Amino acid sequence: MKSSGAQVLADMLAGYGVSHVFMVPAVLRRTFAEMERRTSIRRIHCHGEKAAAYMADGYARAAGRPGICMAQVVGALNLAAGLRDAYLAHSPVIAFTGGRDPKTKFRKVYQEVDDVPAFEPVTKWNATVDAVERFPDMVRQAFRVATSGAPGPVHLQFRGNEGQLDQEEAEMDAQVEPQFSRVPPFRAFPDPQALAQLIGFLQKAEKPVIVAGGGVRASGAGAELVQLAEALGIPVATSLNGKDCIPAAHALAVGVVGSYSRESANRVVAAADLVCFIGTSAGGMTTHVWTVPKIGVPALQIDIEPETLGRNYPLKAGVLGDAKVCLSYMLEAVDRATAQRRAAWLEQVRRTKDEWKQKYKSQLESDAAPIRPERICAELSRHVPEDAIVLSDTGHAGMWMGGLYDMRAGQSFMRSAGHLGWAFPAGLGAKCVAPDRPVVTFTGDAGLWYHLGELETAVRWNIAAVTVVNNNASGNQSKRGFDRAYGGEQTAKARELWTYRMVDFARVATDIGALGIRVERANDFSRALKEALQSKRPALIDVATDIEAIAPIAVSG
Ligand SMILES: Cc1ncc(C[n+]2csc(CCOP(=O)(O)OP(=O)(O)O)c2C)c(N)n1
């Protein structure tokens, strides 16, 4: 029995549990028709390929399952641009594009360039499907690569500018491997000797700290992390990607460390006599360009990727393995009595945290109008529901939310790994895969402008995510940099480089058919959030904030 590529692809995506795909038509048209006939997969068509990639990314990070995005040949580079954040954040996004036909290649055929090389720097695997018989093995490999090891994006280019290869038929078996429908597909066991050595160092340390990253999140190891920290009396800082691995209210949680960070976290990590990195590549963002901690501090590391171990900090001990397995094993093996050794250290940590609270209290409680972003973060900490998925854009949004938002147990946190404009569409993708969880996205107005058109997508599909806009009519994170560029205070003319017109996004949202609420007084925010969450509609809360509010720069010690 022969089947078409379209039938096989539709069946395989359904077999891997894909519920939504995000795209700009026209690509794999026959596959979409087969999806309608054979599956319940929703085909979310967006206003831009980059937004489609971000939606797939938000979907993937919220569910720990591959997110699928697609574009025809002329949109392929837009899609590639949207994979950058997924690549940086280790998110399993699978991108399908239409591609060159051997019959017309190199003849100036309409809209075509060679797109494949552009996917190279933003994918773990970048491949072409040239014969319909290859659909099954290539799709299986795409899911295998996207989810294995440190997850990441994959690109498959299907022959034909719209991937018309899907119309051809062959004898094929649409077999799937459910193991690779989610992260992690494997739980690699550590070398017991290496782990024992690492435990030895941890137990001896008087002032250790754990820095937990996205690998702990991907492994679903938050609970084990907290238990180990409690068992040994070790404070925990996280990367931005690992922010939801420990609730902020936990006595041992010191906050996000690095550049977009909480001062108490940087102080604790800088003061530690031993740093144990778990599931983090200890990259520039998490270490404030390798100043927190300083290179040379005694360091330990647990990671799923061998080449990550020791890349940025020389190690006393490095362990290759799945975070959850390693932490569970450690919980059995550690000597809890050694926790006493760290009583003075934990007292110092508590004082550092208290100092941070005192220092930021007035901004967090500020009633000022225009509103302080710190106050929005405090309101979100208090009122975002326990089971919510919280997203943050990059730049100032990442600084405010990374440093000031208090995670609660049960919440998930996802943030842009650097690409401005990611959060709003990513929040829509997250809501698609988790329709029963509240989704609250925090973005600046510059971040929102990128993909504002996707509000119409949200309304069309009733994707009831809530988006909170820190609207200061500018990208005011740039203010400090331009002050510097102008040798002190910038000219009024220089402000043209980073300011915009003040637009009431609530009105724009209302016009498009979403719920739009404008907030101009801090005390009105919680009511707006409640209304937005209860509306069960796409909602946008436009908060008029202070253009002079600049996030604190990270401290190095
Ligand atoms: C794709 C991309 N281009 C440019 C930047 C640089 N950038 C970082 S933050 C920022 C401005 C952010 O403005 P907004 O989202 O309004 O937040 P605000 O700084 O006003 O709080 C810019 C342009 C980036 N991070 N990503």
Short mmCIF file of C-alpha atoms in Angstrom, two decimals, residues 46-55 78 81-82 393 419-426 428 443-458 467 505 512 540:
data_model
loop_
_atom_site.label_atom_id
_atom_site.label_comp_id
_atom_site.label_asym_id
_atom_site.label_seq_id
_atom_site.Cartn_x
_atom_site.Cartn_y
_atom_site.Cartn_z
CA CYS A 46 0.42 33.58 11.61
CA HIS A 47 1.34 36.98 10.22
CA GLY A 48 5.05 36.33 10.07
CA GLU A 49 7.39 33.35 9.98
CA LYS A 50 9.54 34.68 12.85
CA ALA A 51 6.49 34.84 15.07
CA ALA A 52 5.56 31.31 13.97
CA ALA A 53 8.99 30.12 15.10
CA TYR A 54 8.58 31.90 18.45
CA MET A 55 5.14 30.37 18.95
CA ASN A 78 12.39 34.73 8.39
CA ALA A 81 15.81 34.23 12.27
CA GLY A 82 13.18 33.03 14.72
CA ASP A 393 10.98 39.28 26.93
CA HIS A 419 15.93 38.12 20.88
CA LEU A 420 13.73 41.14 21.48
CA GLY A 421 10.08 40.49 20.59
CA TRP A 422 10.13 36.79 21.44
CA ALA A 423 7.86 36.80 24.47
CA PHE A 424 4.50 37.86 23.06
CA PRO A 425 4.29 35.19 20.33
CA ALA A 426 5.98 32.64 22.59
CA LEU A 428 0.65 32.44 22.48
CA THR A 443 7.15 42.62 27.57
CA GLY A 444 8.29 46.15 26.85
CA ASP A 445 6.58 48.16 24.13
CA ALA A 446 9.56 47.80 21.79
CA GLY A 447 9.29 44.05 22.28
CA LEU A 448 5.56 44.11 21.55
CA TRP A 449 5.83 46.21 18.40
CA TYR A 450 7.77 43.47 16.59
CA HIS A 451 4.81 41.10 16.33
CA LEU A 452 1.82 43.21 17.27
CA GLY A 453 -0.05 41.76 14.27
CA GLU A 454 -0.17 38.41 16.03
CA LEU A 455 -2.85 39.84 18.29
CA GLU A 456 -5.17 39.10 15.37
CA THR A 457 -3.88 35.51 15.33
CA ALA A 458 -4.62 35.26 19.05
CA THR A 467 0.19 40.10 27.86
CA PHE A 505 -2.06 49.36 23.12
CA ILE A 512 -8.54 43.89 16.92
CA LEU A 540 -3.47 42.91 26.75
#
